[in-house]
Amino acid sequence: MYLYGASGHCKVIVDILKAQNVEIQAILDDFPKSESLLSMPVKKTSDQILLPTDEVVVSIGDNSIRKKVAERLQVIFGNAVHPSAVVSSFSSIKQGTVVMPNAVINSGSIVGKHCIVNSGAVIEHDCILEDFVHVSPNAALAGGVTIGEGSHVGIGAAVIQGVTIGKWVTVGAGAVIIDDLPDFAVVVGNPGKVIKFTNPQR
């Protein structure tokens, strides 16, 4: 496995892959700040040719940048799922997605490509996460929640059952979401209120 992006997020993925006994070939970065990360070599992407048969996880926390990188790579995208995560056999996790320690993904849920289900996050039954979504540590989605492409649910946030969150939405830390949210909204508070909209160019 290659990791693309020498970030703090990458460090956690290294731990996950080591727990899975997956060998890491190298960490790649467009602008490396160091020659190593966690005692592993960091190579400049321009110095490393990736083949279509190489397996890669894009280890970049920013949803928008992760999407741009993933769309330009012609490789096999792997997953990283920590052994302590509880993932239902009746759920689905698509390519490139990372599931962190102690996360829960329950029956009937579908997690899209290149998502991050962070440490201790709970994805209840029948949720749908579209591509490039990030559910932060200790955030909880009740049953039947749908989250659009690129949206970020902040640390400790809670979303009640059946809510639909649009694409590229930012849900603030600790927010409680009880109503559907439109695309590109930035939402904070309990109950969650839209405070602004972001630039829709992605």
N, C-alpha and C. Protein backbone atom coordinates (compact mmCIF):
# COMPACT_ATOMS: atom_id res chain seq x y z
N MET A 1 0.84 -1.19 0.00
CA MET A 1 0.00 0.00 0.00
C MET A 1 0.88 1.25 0.00
N TYR A 2 0.51 2.24 -0.81
CA TYR A 2 1.11 3.57 -0.76
C TYR A 2 0.12 4.51 -0.09
N LEU A 3 0.64 5.47 0.65
CA LEU A 3 -0.18 6.53 1.22
C LEU A 3 0.18 7.84 0.53
N TYR A 4 -0.84 8.58 0.15
CA TYR A 4 -0.63 9.83 -0.59
C TYR A 4 -1.04 10.99 0.31
N GLY A 5 -0.03 11.68 0.87
CA GLY A 5 -0.27 12.79 1.77
C GLY A 5 0.38 12.55 3.11
N ALA A 6 1.47 13.26 3.40
CA ALA A 6 2.22 13.08 4.65
C ALA A 6 1.68 14.04 5.70
N SER A 7 0.52 13.69 6.26
CA SER A 7 -0.20 14.57 7.17
C SER A 7 -0.42 13.90 8.52
N GLY A 8 -1.04 14.65 9.44
CA GLY A 8 -1.45 14.04 10.70
C GLY A 8 -2.44 12.93 10.47
N HIS A 9 -3.34 13.12 9.53
CA HIS A 9 -4.30 12.08 9.15
C HIS A 9 -3.56 10.82 8.68
N CYS A 10 -2.47 11.03 7.96
CA CYS A 10 -1.65 9.91 7.49
C CYS A 10 -1.12 9.08 8.65
N LYS A 11 -0.72 9.74 9.73
CA LYS A 11 -0.18 9.03 10.88
C LYS A 11 -1.17 8.00 11.43
N VAL A 12 -2.44 8.39 11.48
CA VAL A 12 -3.46 7.48 12.00
C VAL A 12 -3.67 6.31 11.03
N ILE A 13 -3.61 6.60 9.74
CA ILE A 13 -3.76 5.53 8.75
C ILE A 13 -2.59 4.56 8.82
N VAL A 14 -1.40 5.07 9.08
CA VAL A 14 -0.25 4.18 9.28
C VAL A 14 -0.54 3.21 10.41
N ASP A 15 -1.05 3.70 11.52
CA ASP A 15 -1.39 2.83 12.65
C ASP A 15 -2.42 1.77 12.24
N ILE A 16 -3.42 2.19 11.48
CA ILE A 16 -4.48 1.26 11.06
C ILE A 16 -3.90 0.15 10.18
N LEU A 17 -3.08 0.54 9.20
CA LEU A 17 -2.51 -0.46 8.29
C LEU A 17 -1.57 -1.41 9.01
N LYS A 18 -0.81 -0.88 9.96
CA LYS A 18 0.06 -1.75 10.74
C LYS A 18 -0.77 -2.74 11.57
N ALA A 19 -1.91 -2.28 12.12
CA ALA A 19 -2.79 -3.17 12.87
C ALA A 19 -3.40 -4.23 11.97
N GLN A 20 -3.52 -3.93 10.66
CA GLN A 20 -4.04 -4.89 9.68
C GLN A 20 -2.93 -5.75 9.08
N ASN A 21 -1.69 -5.51 9.50
CA ASN A 21 -0.52 -6.20 8.93
C ASN A 21 -0.37 -5.94 7.43
N VAL A 22 -0.68 -4.71 7.03
CA VAL A 22 -0.51 -4.30 5.64
C VAL A 22 0.83 -3.58 5.50
N GLU A 23 1.63 -4.00 4.55
CA GLU A 23 2.93 -3.37 4.33
C GLU A 23 2.76 -2.03 3.61
N ILE A 24 3.42 -1.00 4.14
CA ILE A 24 3.39 0.32 3.53
C ILE A 24 4.66 0.51 2.70
N GLN A 25 4.47 0.69 1.40
CA GLN A 25 5.63 0.84 0.50
C GLN A 25 6.32 2.17 0.72
N ALA A 26 5.53 3.23 0.77
CA ALA A 26 6.09 4.58 0.96
C ALA A 26 4.93 5.54 1.18
N ILE A 27 5.29 6.69 1.73
CA ILE A 27 4.36 7.80 1.85
C ILE A 27 4.75 8.83 0.80
N LEU A 28 3.78 9.27 0.02
CA LEU A 28 4.04 10.23 -1.06
C LEU A 28 3.42 11.57 -0.70
N ASP A 29 4.07 12.65 -1.15
CA ASP A 29 3.55 13.99 -0.89
C ASP A 29 4.03 14.92 -1.99
N ASP A 30 3.15 15.82 -2.43
CA ASP A 30 3.53 16.77 -3.48
C ASP A 30 4.63 17.72 -3.00
N PHE A 31 4.53 18.13 -1.73
CA PHE A 31 5.51 19.07 -1.17
C PHE A 31 5.94 18.57 0.21
N PRO A 32 6.76 17.52 0.25
CA PRO A 32 7.12 16.93 1.55
C PRO A 32 7.90 17.91 2.43
N LYS A 33 7.51 17.95 3.72
CA LYS A 33 8.19 18.81 4.68
C LYS A 33 9.32 18.08 5.39
N SER A 34 9.34 16.76 5.22
CA SER A 34 10.36 15.95 5.87
C SER A 34 10.63 14.73 5.00
N GLU A 35 11.78 14.11 5.21
CA GLU A 35 12.11 12.91 4.45
C GLU A 35 11.51 11.65 5.05
N SER A 36 10.93 11.78 6.24
CA SER A 36 10.32 10.61 6.87
C SER A 36 9.14 11.03 7.74
N LEU A 37 8.25 10.07 7.97
CA LEU A 37 7.11 10.25 8.86
C LEU A 37 6.93 8.94 9.61
N LEU A 38 6.99 8.99 10.93
CA LEU A 38 6.91 7.77 11.75
C LEU A 38 7.95 6.74 11.30
N SER A 39 9.13 7.23 11.00
CA SER A 39 10.27 6.40 10.59
C SER A 39 10.08 5.73 9.24
N MET A 40 9.12 6.21 8.45
CA MET A 40 8.92 5.68 7.10
C MET A 40 9.28 6.75 6.08
N PRO A 41 9.83 6.35 4.94
CA PRO A 41 10.26 7.34 3.95
C PRO A 41 9.10 8.11 3.35
N VAL A 42 9.31 9.41 3.19
CA VAL A 42 8.36 10.26 2.46
C VAL A 42 9.02 10.65 1.15
N LYS A 43 8.36 10.32 0.04
CA LYS A 43 8.90 10.62 -1.27
C LYS A 43 8.08 11.69 -1.97
N LYS A 44 8.76 12.51 -2.74
CA LYS A 44 8.05 13.50 -3.54
C LYS A 44 7.30 12.78 -4.66
N THR A 45 6.04 13.14 -4.86
CA THR A 45 5.21 12.41 -5.83
C THR A 45 5.80 12.46 -7.24
N SER A 46 6.49 13.55 -7.56
CA SER A 46 7.08 13.67 -8.90
C SER A 46 8.24 12.70 -9.09
N ASP A 47 8.76 12.14 -7.98
CA ASP A 47 9.87 11.19 -8.07
C ASP A 47 9.41 9.74 -8.02
N GLN A 48 8.13 9.51 -7.89
CA GLN A 48 7.60 8.16 -7.74
C GLN A 48 6.52 7.90 -8.80
N ILE A 49 6.76 6.95 -9.66
CA ILE A 49 5.76 6.60 -10.67
C ILE A 49 4.82 5.56 -10.08
N LEU A 50 3.53 5.90 -10.02
CA LEU A 50 2.53 4.96 -9.55
C LEU A 50 1.93 4.22 -10.74
N LEU A 51 1.90 2.91 -10.65
CA LEU A 51 1.36 2.08 -11.71
C LEU A 51 -0.13 1.84 -11.49
N PRO A 52 -0.87 1.52 -12.56
CA PRO A 52 -2.31 1.25 -12.39
C PRO A 52 -2.61 0.09 -11.44
N THR A 53 -1.62 -0.77 -11.20
CA THR A 53 -1.81 -1.91 -10.30
C THR A 53 -1.41 -1.59 -8.85
N ASP A 54 -0.87 -0.39 -8.61
CA ASP A 54 -0.49 -0.01 -7.25
C ASP A 54 -1.73 0.30 -6.42
N GLU A 55 -1.67 -0.05 -5.14
CA GLU A 55 -2.79 0.20 -4.23
C GLU A 55 -2.45 1.42 -3.37
N VAL A 56 -3.39 2.36 -3.30
CA VAL A 56 -3.15 3.66 -2.67
C VAL A 56 -4.33 4.04 -1.79
N VAL A 57 -4.03 4.64 -0.64
CA VAL A 57 -5.02 5.36 0.16
C VAL A 57 -4.62 6.82 0.16
N VAL A 58 -5.54 7.71 -0.19
CA VAL A 58 -5.26 9.14 -0.16
C VAL A 58 -5.40 9.61 1.28
N SER A 59 -4.26 9.88 1.90
CA SER A 59 -4.21 10.18 3.34
C SER A 59 -4.21 11.68 3.59
N ILE A 60 -5.23 12.35 3.07
CA ILE A 60 -5.40 13.80 3.18
C ILE A 60 -6.73 14.06 3.85
N GLY A 61 -6.72 14.81 4.95
CA GLY A 61 -7.94 15.03 5.71
C GLY A 61 -8.93 15.97 5.06
N ASP A 62 -8.46 16.96 4.32
CA ASP A 62 -9.33 17.94 3.68
C ASP A 62 -10.13 17.27 2.56
N ASN A 63 -11.45 17.32 2.65
CA ASN A 63 -12.31 16.60 1.70
C ASN A 63 -12.12 17.07 0.27
N SER A 64 -12.02 18.37 0.08
CA SER A 64 -11.90 18.92 -1.27
C SER A 64 -10.57 18.53 -1.92
N ILE A 65 -9.47 18.64 -1.16
CA ILE A 65 -8.16 18.26 -1.70
C ILE A 65 -8.11 16.76 -1.94
N ARG A 66 -8.68 15.98 -1.02
CA ARG A 66 -8.69 14.52 -1.20
C ARG A 66 -9.42 14.14 -2.49
N LYS A 67 -10.50 14.84 -2.80
CA LYS A 67 -11.23 14.58 -4.04
C LYS A 67 -10.36 14.90 -5.27
N LYS A 68 -9.69 16.05 -5.25
CA LYS A 68 -8.88 16.45 -6.40
C LYS A 68 -7.75 15.44 -6.66
N VAL A 69 -7.11 14.98 -5.58
CA VAL A 69 -6.03 14.01 -5.72
C VAL A 69 -6.57 12.68 -6.23
N ALA A 70 -7.66 12.21 -5.63
CA ALA A 70 -8.21 10.90 -6.01
C ALA A 70 -8.65 10.89 -7.47
N GLU A 71 -9.18 12.00 -7.94
CA GLU A 71 -9.68 12.04 -9.32
C GLU A 71 -8.57 12.05 -10.36
N ARG A 72 -7.38 12.43 -9.96
CA ARG A 72 -6.30 12.46 -10.95
C ARG A 72 -5.43 11.20 -10.93
N LEU A 73 -5.57 10.38 -9.91
CA LEU A 73 -4.76 9.17 -9.82
C LEU A 73 -5.39 8.02 -10.59
N GLN A 74 -4.57 7.28 -11.30
CA GLN A 74 -5.02 6.09 -12.03
C GLN A 74 -4.40 4.87 -11.35
N VAL A 75 -5.00 4.49 -10.22
CA VAL A 75 -4.46 3.41 -9.39
C VAL A 75 -5.63 2.60 -8.83
N ILE A 76 -5.29 1.58 -8.05
CA ILE A 76 -6.30 0.87 -7.27
C ILE A 76 -6.37 1.54 -5.90
N PHE A 77 -7.56 1.92 -5.48
CA PHE A 77 -7.70 2.55 -4.17
C PHE A 77 -8.06 1.49 -3.13
N GLY A 78 -7.26 1.47 -2.06
CA GLY A 78 -7.51 0.52 -0.99
C GLY A 78 -8.29 1.14 0.15
N ASN A 79 -8.70 0.31 1.09
CA ASN A 79 -9.36 0.76 2.31
C ASN A 79 -8.45 0.54 3.50
N ALA A 80 -8.70 1.25 4.57
CA ALA A 80 -8.02 1.03 5.84
C ALA A 80 -9.08 1.02 6.93
N VAL A 81 -9.29 -0.15 7.54
CA VAL A 81 -10.32 -0.31 8.57
C VAL A 81 -9.65 -0.87 9.82
N HIS A 82 -9.68 -0.11 10.90
CA HIS A 82 -9.01 -0.55 12.12
C HIS A 82 -9.71 -1.79 12.70
N PRO A 83 -8.95 -2.75 13.20
CA PRO A 83 -9.57 -3.97 13.75
C PRO A 83 -10.55 -3.72 14.90
N SER A 84 -10.40 -2.59 15.60
CA SER A 84 -11.32 -2.31 16.70
C SER A 84 -12.64 -1.71 16.24
N ALA A 85 -12.73 -1.31 14.97
CA ALA A 85 -14.00 -0.80 14.44
C ALA A 85 -15.02 -1.92 14.34
N VAL A 86 -16.28 -1.59 14.56
CA VAL A 86 -17.37 -2.56 14.46
C VAL A 86 -18.12 -2.25 13.17
N VAL A 87 -17.95 -3.10 12.18
CA VAL A 87 -18.53 -2.87 10.86
C VAL A 87 -19.45 -4.03 10.53
N SER A 88 -20.72 -3.75 10.35
CA SER A 88 -21.69 -4.79 10.05
C SER A 88 -21.38 -5.47 8.72
N SER A 89 -21.57 -6.77 8.69
CA SER A 89 -21.41 -7.50 7.43
C SER A 89 -22.53 -7.15 6.45
N PHE A 90 -23.55 -6.47 6.93
CA PHE A 90 -24.66 -6.04 6.08
C PHE A 90 -24.53 -4.56 5.69
N SER A 91 -23.35 -4.00 5.90
CA SER A 91 -23.06 -2.65 5.44
C SER A 91 -22.11 -2.71 4.25
N SER A 92 -21.86 -1.56 3.64
CA SER A 92 -20.99 -1.51 2.46
C SER A 92 -20.03 -0.34 2.60
N ILE A 93 -18.75 -0.60 2.36
CA ILE A 93 -17.73 0.44 2.39
C ILE A 93 -17.02 0.44 1.04
N LYS A 94 -17.06 1.57 0.35
CA LYS A 94 -16.47 1.64 -0.98
C LYS A 94 -15.00 2.02 -0.93
N GLN A 95 -14.35 1.98 -2.09
CA GLN A 95 -12.90 2.09 -2.18
C GLN A 95 -12.37 3.42 -1.68
N GLY A 96 -11.19 3.35 -1.08
CA GLY A 96 -10.50 4.55 -0.62
C GLY A 96 -10.91 5.05 0.74
N THR A 97 -11.88 4.40 1.37
CA THR A 97 -12.42 4.88 2.65
C THR A 97 -11.59 4.38 3.82
N VAL A 98 -11.53 5.23 4.86
CA VAL A 98 -10.78 4.92 6.07
C VAL A 98 -11.75 4.89 7.25
N VAL A 99 -11.67 3.82 8.05
CA VAL A 99 -12.50 3.69 9.25
C VAL A 99 -11.56 3.59 10.44
N MET A 100 -11.65 4.54 11.34
CA MET A 100 -10.70 4.70 12.43
C MET A 100 -11.08 3.82 13.64
N PRO A 101 -10.19 3.78 14.65
CA PRO A 101 -10.44 2.93 15.82
C PRO A 101 -11.77 3.23 16.51
N ASN A 102 -12.44 2.16 16.93
CA ASN A 102 -13.67 2.22 17.73
C ASN A 102 -14.86 2.86 17.04
N ALA A 103 -14.77 3.05 15.73
CA ALA A 103 -15.93 3.52 14.98
C ALA A 103 -16.94 2.37 14.84
N VAL A 104 -18.20 2.74 14.61
CA VAL A 104 -19.26 1.76 14.42
C VAL A 104 -20.01 2.09 13.13
N ILE A 105 -20.16 1.08 12.27
CA ILE A 105 -20.98 1.22 11.06
C ILE A 105 -21.99 0.08 11.09
N ASN A 106 -23.25 0.42 11.27
CA ASN A 106 -24.26 -0.61 11.50
C ASN A 106 -24.98 -1.05 10.23
N SER A 107 -25.83 -2.03 10.40
CA SER A 107 -26.46 -2.77 9.31
C SER A 107 -27.19 -1.86 8.32
N GLY A 108 -26.99 -2.16 7.04
CA GLY A 108 -27.71 -1.45 5.98
C GLY A 108 -27.09 -0.14 5.57
N SER A 109 -26.02 0.29 6.23
CA SER A 109 -25.40 1.56 5.87
C SER A 109 -24.46 1.41 4.68
N ILE A 110 -24.37 2.48 3.89
CA ILE A 110 -23.50 2.51 2.72
C ILE A 110 -22.57 3.71 2.86
N VAL A 111 -21.26 3.42 2.88
CA VAL A 111 -20.25 4.47 3.00
C VAL A 111 -19.54 4.58 1.66
N GLY A 112 -19.54 5.76 1.08
CA GLY A 112 -19.04 5.96 -0.27
C GLY A 112 -17.52 5.94 -0.38
N LYS A 113 -17.03 6.38 -1.53
CA LYS A 113 -15.60 6.36 -1.81
C LYS A 113 -14.87 7.47 -1.07
N HIS A 114 -13.67 7.15 -0.60
CA HIS A 114 -12.75 8.13 -0.01
C HIS A 114 -13.37 8.90 1.16
N CYS A 115 -14.18 8.21 1.94
CA CYS A 115 -14.74 8.81 3.14
C CYS A 115 -13.81 8.60 4.33
N ILE A 116 -14.03 9.37 5.38
CA ILE A 116 -13.34 9.18 6.66
C ILE A 116 -14.42 9.00 7.73
N VAL A 117 -14.40 7.84 8.37
CA VAL A 117 -15.24 7.62 9.55
C VAL A 117 -14.27 7.61 10.72
N ASN A 118 -14.23 8.70 11.45
CA ASN A 118 -13.15 8.95 12.39
C ASN A 118 -13.36 8.21 13.71
N SER A 119 -12.38 8.34 14.59
CA SER A 119 -12.33 7.56 15.83
C SER A 119 -13.61 7.72 16.66
N GLY A 120 -14.23 6.60 17.01
CA GLY A 120 -15.40 6.62 17.86
C GLY A 120 -16.68 7.13 17.22
N ALA A 121 -16.67 7.40 15.93
CA ALA A 121 -17.89 7.85 15.25
C ALA A 121 -18.89 6.70 15.14
N VAL A 122 -20.17 7.05 15.16
CA VAL A 122 -21.23 6.04 15.03
C VAL A 122 -22.08 6.35 13.81
N ILE A 123 -22.13 5.38 12.91
CA ILE A 123 -22.99 5.45 11.72
C ILE A 123 -24.06 4.38 11.94
N GLU A 124 -25.26 4.81 12.29
CA GLU A 124 -26.30 3.84 12.62
C GLU A 124 -26.87 3.18 11.35
N HIS A 125 -27.85 2.33 11.55
CA HIS A 125 -28.41 1.53 10.46
C HIS A 125 -28.96 2.39 9.33
N ASP A 126 -28.78 1.92 8.11
CA ASP A 126 -29.42 2.48 6.91
C ASP A 126 -29.01 3.92 6.60
N CYS A 127 -27.83 4.32 7.04
CA CYS A 127 -27.31 5.63 6.65
C CYS A 127 -26.63 5.53 5.28
N ILE A 128 -26.59 6.65 4.58
CA ILE A 128 -25.88 6.74 3.31
C ILE A 128 -24.91 7.90 3.38
N LEU A 129 -23.63 7.60 3.23
CA LEU A 129 -22.59 8.63 3.12
C LEU A 129 -22.10 8.63 1.69
N GLU A 130 -22.29 9.74 0.99
CA GLU A 130 -21.78 9.84 -0.37
C GLU A 130 -20.25 10.05 -0.33
N ASP A 131 -19.64 10.13 -1.50
CA ASP A 131 -18.18 10.16 -1.59
C ASP A 131 -17.59 11.38 -0.88
N PHE A 132 -16.38 11.19 -0.32
CA PHE A 132 -15.55 12.26 0.27
C PHE A 132 -16.17 12.89 1.52
N VAL A 133 -17.04 12.18 2.19
CA VAL A 133 -17.61 12.66 3.46
C VAL A 133 -16.63 12.37 4.60
N HIS A 134 -16.62 13.25 5.60
CA HIS A 134 -15.82 13.04 6.82
C HIS A 134 -16.75 13.16 8.02
N VAL A 135 -16.87 12.07 8.79
CA VAL A 135 -17.59 12.10 10.05
C VAL A 135 -16.54 12.09 11.16
N SER A 136 -16.47 13.16 11.91
CA SER A 136 -15.38 13.39 12.87
C SER A 136 -15.50 12.52 14.12
N PRO A 137 -14.44 12.53 14.95
CA PRO A 137 -14.47 11.71 16.17
C PRO A 137 -15.69 11.98 17.04
N ASN A 138 -16.27 10.87 17.52
CA ASN A 138 -17.41 10.89 18.45
C ASN A 138 -18.67 11.56 17.89
N ALA A 139 -18.72 11.82 16.60
CA ALA A 139 -19.97 12.26 15.99
C ALA A 139 -20.88 11.05 15.83
N ALA A 140 -22.18 11.29 15.85
CA ALA A 140 -23.15 10.19 15.78
C ALA A 140 -24.26 10.51 14.79
N LEU A 141 -24.48 9.57 13.88
CA LEU A 141 -25.59 9.66 12.94
C LEU A 141 -26.62 8.62 13.33
N ALA A 142 -27.85 9.05 13.61
CA ALA A 142 -28.91 8.09 13.89
C ALA A 142 -29.34 7.40 12.61
N GLY A 143 -30.26 6.46 12.72
CA GLY A 143 -30.64 5.65 11.57
C GLY A 143 -31.22 6.46 10.42
N GLY A 144 -30.90 6.01 9.20
CA GLY A 144 -31.51 6.58 8.00
C GLY A 144 -31.04 7.97 7.62
N VAL A 145 -29.89 8.41 8.11
CA VAL A 145 -29.35 9.72 7.74
C VAL A 145 -28.64 9.61 6.39
N THR A 146 -28.80 10.63 5.56
CA THR A 146 -28.09 10.72 4.28
C THR A 146 -27.21 11.96 4.29
N ILE A 147 -25.95 11.79 3.89
CA ILE A 147 -25.01 12.91 3.85
C ILE A 147 -24.42 13.02 2.45
N GLY A 148 -24.53 14.21 1.86
CA GLY A 148 -24.09 14.43 0.49
C GLY A 148 -22.58 14.54 0.36
N GLU A 149 -22.12 14.49 -0.88
CA GLU A 149 -20.70 14.49 -1.21
C GLU A 149 -19.94 15.61 -0.50
N GLY A 150 -18.79 15.24 0.07
CA GLY A 150 -17.85 16.23 0.58
C GLY A 150 -18.21 16.90 1.89
N SER A 151 -19.31 16.51 2.50
CA SER A 151 -19.73 17.17 3.73
C SER A 151 -18.88 16.70 4.91
N HIS A 152 -18.77 17.58 5.91
CA HIS A 152 -17.95 17.31 7.09
C HIS A 152 -18.81 17.50 8.33
N VAL A 153 -18.97 16.42 9.09
CA VAL A 153 -19.71 16.46 10.35
C VAL A 153 -18.69 16.60 11.46
N GLY A 154 -18.73 17.71 12.20
CA GLY A 154 -17.71 18.04 13.17
C GLY A 154 -17.69 17.14 14.39
N ILE A 155 -16.62 17.25 15.15
CA ILE A 155 -16.39 16.40 16.32
C ILE A 155 -17.54 16.53 17.31
N GLY A 156 -18.05 15.40 17.75
CA GLY A 156 -19.10 15.38 18.76
C GLY A 156 -20.47 15.82 18.30
N ALA A 157 -20.66 16.04 17.01
CA ALA A 157 -21.97 16.44 16.51
C ALA A 157 -22.94 15.26 16.53
N ALA A 158 -24.23 15.56 16.55
CA ALA A 158 -25.27 14.53 16.55
C ALA A 158 -26.32 14.86 15.50
N VAL A 159 -26.72 13.85 14.75
CA VAL A 159 -27.72 14.04 13.69
C VAL A 159 -28.86 13.07 13.97
N ILE A 160 -30.09 13.58 14.12
CA ILE A 160 -31.21 12.70 14.43
C ILE A 160 -31.62 11.89 13.21
N GLN A 161 -32.45 10.88 13.45
CA GLN A 161 -32.81 9.92 12.42
C GLN A 161 -33.53 10.58 11.24
N GLY A 162 -33.21 10.05 10.05
CA GLY A 162 -33.93 10.43 8.84
C GLY A 162 -33.56 11.75 8.23
N VAL A 163 -32.59 12.46 8.80
CA VAL A 163 -32.20 13.78 8.28
C VAL A 163 -31.36 13.61 7.01
N THR A 164 -31.54 14.53 6.07
CA THR A 164 -30.71 14.59 4.86
C THR A 164 -29.84 15.85 4.92
N ILE A 165 -28.54 15.63 4.83
CA ILE A 165 -27.57 16.73 4.79
C ILE A 165 -27.05 16.83 3.37
N GLY A 166 -27.07 18.02 2.81
CA GLY A 166 -26.67 18.22 1.42
C GLY A 166 -25.17 18.03 1.21
N LYS A 167 -24.73 18.37 0.01
CA LYS A 167 -23.31 18.21 -0.33
C LYS A 167 -22.49 19.40 0.13
N TRP A 168 -21.23 19.13 0.49
CA TRP A 168 -20.24 20.12 0.90
C TRP A 168 -20.78 21.02 2.03
N VAL A 169 -21.47 20.39 2.94
CA VAL A 169 -21.96 21.06 4.15
C VAL A 169 -20.90 20.93 5.25
N THR A 170 -20.77 21.94 6.08
CA THR A 170 -19.92 21.88 7.27
C THR A 170 -20.81 21.95 8.50
N VAL A 171 -20.79 20.88 9.30
CA VAL A 171 -21.53 20.84 10.55
C VAL A 171 -20.53 21.07 11.68
N GLY A 172 -20.73 22.11 12.46
CA GLY A 172 -19.78 22.49 13.49
C GLY A 172 -19.69 21.49 14.63
N ALA A 173 -18.60 21.58 15.38
CA ALA A 173 -18.37 20.69 16.51
C ALA A 173 -19.52 20.80 17.51
N GLY A 174 -20.02 19.65 17.94
CA GLY A 174 -21.06 19.61 18.95
C GLY A 174 -22.44 20.02 18.49
N ALA A 175 -22.62 20.31 17.22
CA ALA A 175 -23.94 20.73 16.72
C ALA A 175 -24.94 19.58 16.81
N VAL A 176 -26.21 19.93 16.95
CA VAL A 176 -27.28 18.94 16.98
C VAL A 176 -28.20 19.24 15.80
N ILE A 177 -28.25 18.31 14.87
CA ILE A 177 -28.96 18.54 13.61
C ILE A 177 -30.30 17.81 13.66
N ILE A 178 -31.38 18.59 13.60
CA ILE A 178 -32.73 18.02 13.69
C ILE A 178 -33.55 18.26 12.42
N ASP A 179 -33.00 19.04 11.47
CA ASP A 179 -33.69 19.32 10.21
C ASP A 179 -32.75 19.07 9.04
N ASP A 180 -33.32 18.87 7.86
CA ASP A 180 -32.52 18.73 6.65
C ASP A 180 -31.69 20.00 6.42
N LEU A 181 -30.52 19.81 5.79
CA LEU A 181 -29.62 20.94 5.53
C LEU A 181 -29.35 21.06 4.04
N PRO A 182 -29.36 22.30 3.51
CA PRO A 182 -29.10 22.50 2.08
C PRO A 182 -27.62 22.39 1.75
N ASP A 183 -27.33 22.22 0.46
CA ASP A 183 -25.95 22.17 -0.02
C ASP A 183 -25.18 23.41 0.42
N PHE A 184 -23.89 23.21 0.75
CA PHE A 184 -22.91 24.26 1.02
C PHE A 184 -23.18 25.07 2.29
N ALA A 185 -24.09 24.60 3.13
CA ALA A 185 -24.39 25.31 4.37
C ALA A 185 -23.29 25.10 5.40
N VAL A 186 -23.09 26.10 6.24
CA VAL A 186 -22.26 25.99 7.44
C VAL A 186 -23.20 26.11 8.63
N VAL A 187 -23.20 25.10 9.49
CA VAL A 187 -24.22 24.98 10.53
C VAL A 187 -23.56 24.81 11.89
N VAL A 188 -24.04 25.55 12.89
CA VAL A 188 -23.52 25.43 14.25
C VAL A 188 -24.68 25.43 15.24
N GLY A 189 -24.40 24.97 16.47
CA GLY A 189 -25.33 25.14 17.57
C GLY A 189 -26.27 23.99 17.82
N ASN A 190 -27.08 24.16 18.87
CA ASN A 190 -28.08 23.19 19.31
C ASN A 190 -29.38 23.92 19.59
N PRO A 191 -30.40 23.77 18.73
CA PRO A 191 -30.36 22.99 17.47
C PRO A 191 -29.54 23.71 16.40
N GLY A 192 -29.08 22.96 15.42
CA GLY A 192 -28.22 23.52 14.39
C GLY A 192 -28.89 24.62 13.58
N LYS A 193 -28.17 25.70 13.37
CA LYS A 193 -28.65 26.82 12.56
C LYS A 193 -27.63 27.13 11.46
N VAL A 194 -28.12 27.43 10.26
CA VAL A 194 -27.25 27.82 9.15
C VAL A 194 -26.77 29.24 9.41
N ILE A 195 -25.43 29.43 9.41
CA ILE A 195 -24.88 30.76 9.65
C ILE A 195 -24.33 31.39 8.38
N LYS A 196 -24.03 30.56 7.38
CA LYS A 196 -23.54 31.08 6.09
C LYS A 196 -23.49 29.94 5.10
N PHE A 197 -23.13 30.28 3.86
CA PHE A 197 -22.92 29.29 2.82
C PHE A 197 -21.53 29.46 2.24
N THR A 198 -20.90 28.34 1.89
CA THR A 198 -19.56 28.37 1.33
C THR A 198 -19.62 28.50 -0.18
N ASN A 199 -18.46 28.77 -0.78
CA ASN A 199 -18.35 28.89 -2.24
C ASN A 199 -18.61 27.52 -2.87
N PRO A 200 -19.58 27.41 -3.77
CA PRO A 200 -19.92 26.11 -4.33
C PRO A 200 -18.95 25.56 -5.35
N GLN A 201 -17.87 26.27 -5.67
CA GLN A 201 -16.91 25.78 -6.65
C GLN A 201 -16.01 24.72 -6.02
N ARG A 202 -16.14 23.48 -6.48
CA ARG A 202 -15.37 22.37 -5.94
C ARG A 202 -14.63 21.66 -7.07
